[in-house]
Tab-separated table of C-alpha atoms in Angstrom:
chain	number	residue	atom	x	y	z
H	1	UNK	CA	3.669	7.831	6.308
H	2	UNK	CA	-0.091	8.491	6.635
H	3	UNK	CA	-1.905	7.788	3.202
H	4	UNK	CA	-4.193	10.638	2.297
H	5	UNK	CA	-7.885	9.695	2.403
H	6	UNK	CA	-7.429	6.387	4.293
H	7	UNK	CA	-6.836	5.580	7.869
H	8	UNK	CA	-3.618	3.476	7.078
H	9	UNK	CA	-0.148	4.142	6.115
H	10	UNK	CA	1.161	4.026	2.622
H	11	UNK	CA	1.841	0.417	1.596
H	12	UNK	CA	5.471	-0.288	0.987
H	13	UNK	CA	7.157	-3.312	-0.611
H	14	UNK	CA	8.963	-4.254	2.507
H	15	UNK	CA	5.612	-4.871	4.245
H	16	UNK	CA	4.453	-7.074	1.242
H	17	UNK	CA	7.591	-8.991	1.392
H	18	UNK	CA	6.972	-9.911	4.970
H	19	UNK	CA	3.760	-11.911	4.073
H	20	UNK	CA	4.113	-15.588	4.257
H	21	UNK	CA	1.940	-16.639	1.264
H	22	UNK	CA	-0.063	-19.894	1.642
H	23	UNK	CA	0.274	-19.624	5.473
H	24	UNK	CA	-0.658	-16.132	6.596
H	25	UNK	CA	-4.431	-15.480	7.115
H	26	UNK	CA	-6.381	-12.581	5.841
H	27	UNK	CA	-6.825	-11.324	9.511
H	28	UNK	CA	-3.054	-11.393	10.075
H	29	UNK	CA	-2.580	-9.479	6.702
H	30	UNK	CA	-5.111	-6.860	7.659
H	31	UNK	CA	-3.365	-6.258	10.924
H	32	UNK	CA	-0.109	-5.545	9.102
H	33	UNK	CA	-1.628	-3.574	6.125
H	34	UNK	CA	-5.007	-2.319	7.109
H	35	UNK	CA	-8.483	-2.682	5.756
H	36	UNK	CA	-8.770	-3.062	1.944
H	37	UNK	CA	-10.446	-0.348	-0.077
H	38	UNK	CA	-12.461	-2.937	-1.825
H	39	UNK	CA	-13.273	-6.536	-1.417
H	40	UNK	CA	-14.361	-8.480	-4.669
H	41	UNK	CA	-15.766	-12.076	-4.776
H	42	UNK	CA	-14.235	-13.647	-7.885
H	43	UNK	CA	-15.918	-15.739	-10.401
H	44	UNK	CA	-15.130	-18.601	-12.980
H	45	UNK	CA	-11.684	-20.107	-12.503
H	46	UNK	CA	-11.141	-17.954	-9.331
H	47	UNK	CA	-14.614	-18.947	-7.709
H	48	UNK	CA	-14.245	-19.239	-3.925
H	49	UNK	CA	-11.532	-16.555	-3.894
H	50	UNK	CA	-11.663	-12.824	-3.082
H	51	UNK	CA	-9.439	-10.041	-4.273
H	52	UNK	CA	-8.606	-7.487	-1.635
H	53	UNK	CA	-7.722	-4.154	-3.225
H	54	UNK	CA	-5.656	-1.443	-1.683
H	55	UNK	CA	-5.671	2.046	-3.319
H	56	UNK	CA	-3.371	5.074	-2.867
H	57	UNK	CA	-3.729	8.596	-3.993
H	58	UNK	CA	-6.428	11.104	-4.202
H	59	UNK	CA	-9.540	11.424	-6.758
H	60	UNK	CA	-7.787	11.875	-10.072
H	61	UNK	CA	-4.529	10.380	-9.297
H	62	UNK	CA	-5.482	7.062	-7.737
H	63	UNK	CA	-3.299	3.832	-8.070
H	64	UNK	CA	-4.092	0.351	-7.240
H	65	UNK	CA	-1.152	-0.253	-4.870
H	66	UNK	CA	-1.747	-3.682	-3.705
H	67	UNK	CA	-4.062	-6.659	-4.550
H	68	UNK	CA	-4.286	-9.698	-2.322
H	69	UNK	CA	-5.812	-12.970	-3.483
H	70	UNK	CA	-7.666	-14.624	-0.572
H	71	UNK	CA	-9.114	-18.195	-0.384
H	72	UNK	CA	-12.526	-17.468	0.879
H	73	UNK	CA	-13.005	-20.753	2.755
H	74	UNK	CA	-9.657	-20.816	4.689
H	75	UNK	CA	-8.961	-16.984	4.751
H	76	UNK	CA	-5.394	-17.886	3.637
H	77	UNK	CA	-3.599	-15.180	1.617
H	78	UNK	CA	-2.527	-16.997	-1.574
H	79	UNK	CA	-0.723	-14.261	-3.420
H	80	UNK	CA	-0.093	-10.522	-3.787
H	81	UNK	CA	0.433	-8.045	-6.572
H	82	UNK	CA	2.154	-4.806	-5.821
H	83	UNK	CA	2.333	-1.690	-8.192
H	84	UNK	CA	5.483	0.431	-7.964
H	85	UNK	CA	4.950	4.169	-8.258
H	86	UNK	CA	6.687	5.882	-11.147
H	87	UNK	CA	8.900	7.784	-8.776
H	88	UNK	CA	10.153	4.586	-7.079
H	89	UNK	CA	13.463	2.914	-7.926
H	90	UNK	CA	11.838	-0.518	-8.418
H	91	UNK	CA	9.657	0.906	-11.296
H	92	UNK	CA	12.970	0.435	-13.394
H	93	UNK	CA	13.387	-3.269	-14.566
H	94	UNK	CA	17.135	-3.311	-13.774
H	95	UNK	CA	16.569	-2.002	-10.225
H	96	UNK	CA	13.823	-4.536	-9.554
H	97	UNK	CA	15.831	-7.447	-10.818
H	98	UNK	CA	18.766	-6.415	-8.846
H	99	UNK	CA	16.592	-6.087	-5.715
H	100	UNK	CA	15.407	-9.629	-5.986
H	101	UNK	CA	18.649	-11.108	-7.237
H	102	UNK	CA	18.828	-11.348	-11.079
H	103	UNK	CA	20.016	-14.925	-11.313
H	104	UNK	CA	16.984	-17.312	-11.607
H	105	UNK	CA	14.654	-14.998	-13.341
H	106	UNK	CA	13.285	-16.259	-16.737
H	107	UNK	CA	11.856	-13.756	-19.099
H	108	UNK	CA	9.036	-14.378	-21.628
H	109	UNK	CA	7.458	-11.857	-23.951
H	110	UNK	CA	3.565	-11.663	-23.596
H	111	UNK	CA	3.191	-11.775	-27.422
H	112	UNK	CA	-0.180	-12.061	-29.112
H	113	UNK	CA	-3.225	-11.123	-27.077
H	114	UNK	CA	-6.662	-12.186	-28.373
H	115	UNK	CA	-5.177	-12.738	-31.850
H	116	UNK	CA	-5.363	-9.037	-32.817
H	117	UNK	CA	-2.639	-7.236	-30.635
H	118	UNK	CA	0.886	-8.060	-30.210
H	119	UNK	CA	2.392	-7.072	-26.858
H	120	UNK	CA	6.192	-6.401	-26.398
H	121	UNK	CA	5.696	-6.471	-22.535
H	122	UNK	CA	7.327	-9.342	-20.768
H	123	UNK	CA	6.917	-11.393	-17.684
H	124	UNK	CA	10.074	-12.285	-15.640
H	125	UNK	CA	9.454	-15.073	-13.208
H	126	UNK	CA	11.484	-16.637	-10.417
H	127	UNK	CA	9.660	-19.767	-9.453
H	128	UNK	CA	11.916	-20.727	-6.565
H	129	UNK	CA	11.299	-17.346	-4.955
H	130	UNK	CA	7.505	-17.180	-6.120
H	131	UNK	CA	8.071	-13.788	-7.706
H	132	UNK	CA	6.928	-12.495	-11.143
H	133	UNK	CA	7.706	-8.897	-12.690
H	134	UNK	CA	5.365	-7.618	-15.398
H	135	UNK	CA	7.540	-5.311	-17.446
H	136	UNK	CA	6.581	-2.762	-20.083
H	137	UNK	CA	8.507	-3.665	-23.228
H	138	UNK	CA	9.128	-0.290	-24.631
H	139	UNK	CA	9.923	1.551	-21.476
H	140	UNK	CA	11.521	-1.378	-19.620
H	141	UNK	CA	9.342	-0.323	-16.562
H	142	UNK	CA	7.978	-2.590	-13.956
H	143	UNK	CA	4.215	-2.331	-13.951
H	144	UNK	CA	3.557	-4.841	-11.218
H	145	UNK	CA	5.468	-7.411	-8.962
H	146	UNK	CA	3.493	-10.503	-7.931
H	147	UNK	CA	4.286	-12.762	-5.019
H	148	UNK	CA	3.047	-16.322	-4.319
H	149	UNK	CA	4.288	-19.330	-2.634
H	150	UNK	CA	7.990	-20.025	-3.367
H	151	UNK	CA	9.063	-23.396	-4.842
H	152	UNK	CA	11.425	-24.807	-2.236
H	153	UNK	CA	12.236	-28.165	-4.093
H	154	UNK	CA	15.284	-26.612	-5.783
H	155	UNK	CA	16.471	-24.943	-2.538
H	156	UNK	CA	16.492	-28.344	-0.774
H	157	UNK	CA	18.637	-29.706	-3.355
H	158	UNK	CA	21.289	-26.837	-2.941
H	159	UNK	CA	20.217	-24.580	-5.860
H	160	UNK	CA	19.628	-20.843	-5.371
């Protein structure tokens, strides 16, 4: 499906899931996904890294669909954050947990933010798979799905 306003196809989760984080280069990722809409050189604790931002939609209905975190020295893709559209099945928490296999996810409420706002949002992480879901607390909808390097230590010991 050609994405309006860009020269690339719409970015689907199946494409992001193919990326081998910590091993794939930014050149290889660009060959699979296309050129990013924006590249940002990060600062402070992320100094030496770049954020590659992919946007979908048109003028008033734009959505940051995918963000890649790139090591600027090695050009290795460290992680990705993919945002499901509201009309996609994985926008629902139950569907997203089911898609990735519910067992192994640990949920933690975001809680207090900057000592003046309490958030009922939650982050569900699966360290062995390197996946985190950021879920809106009230609506139980998935705002983003993050991918990083999987922790294979437990897999080597026969855990799932």
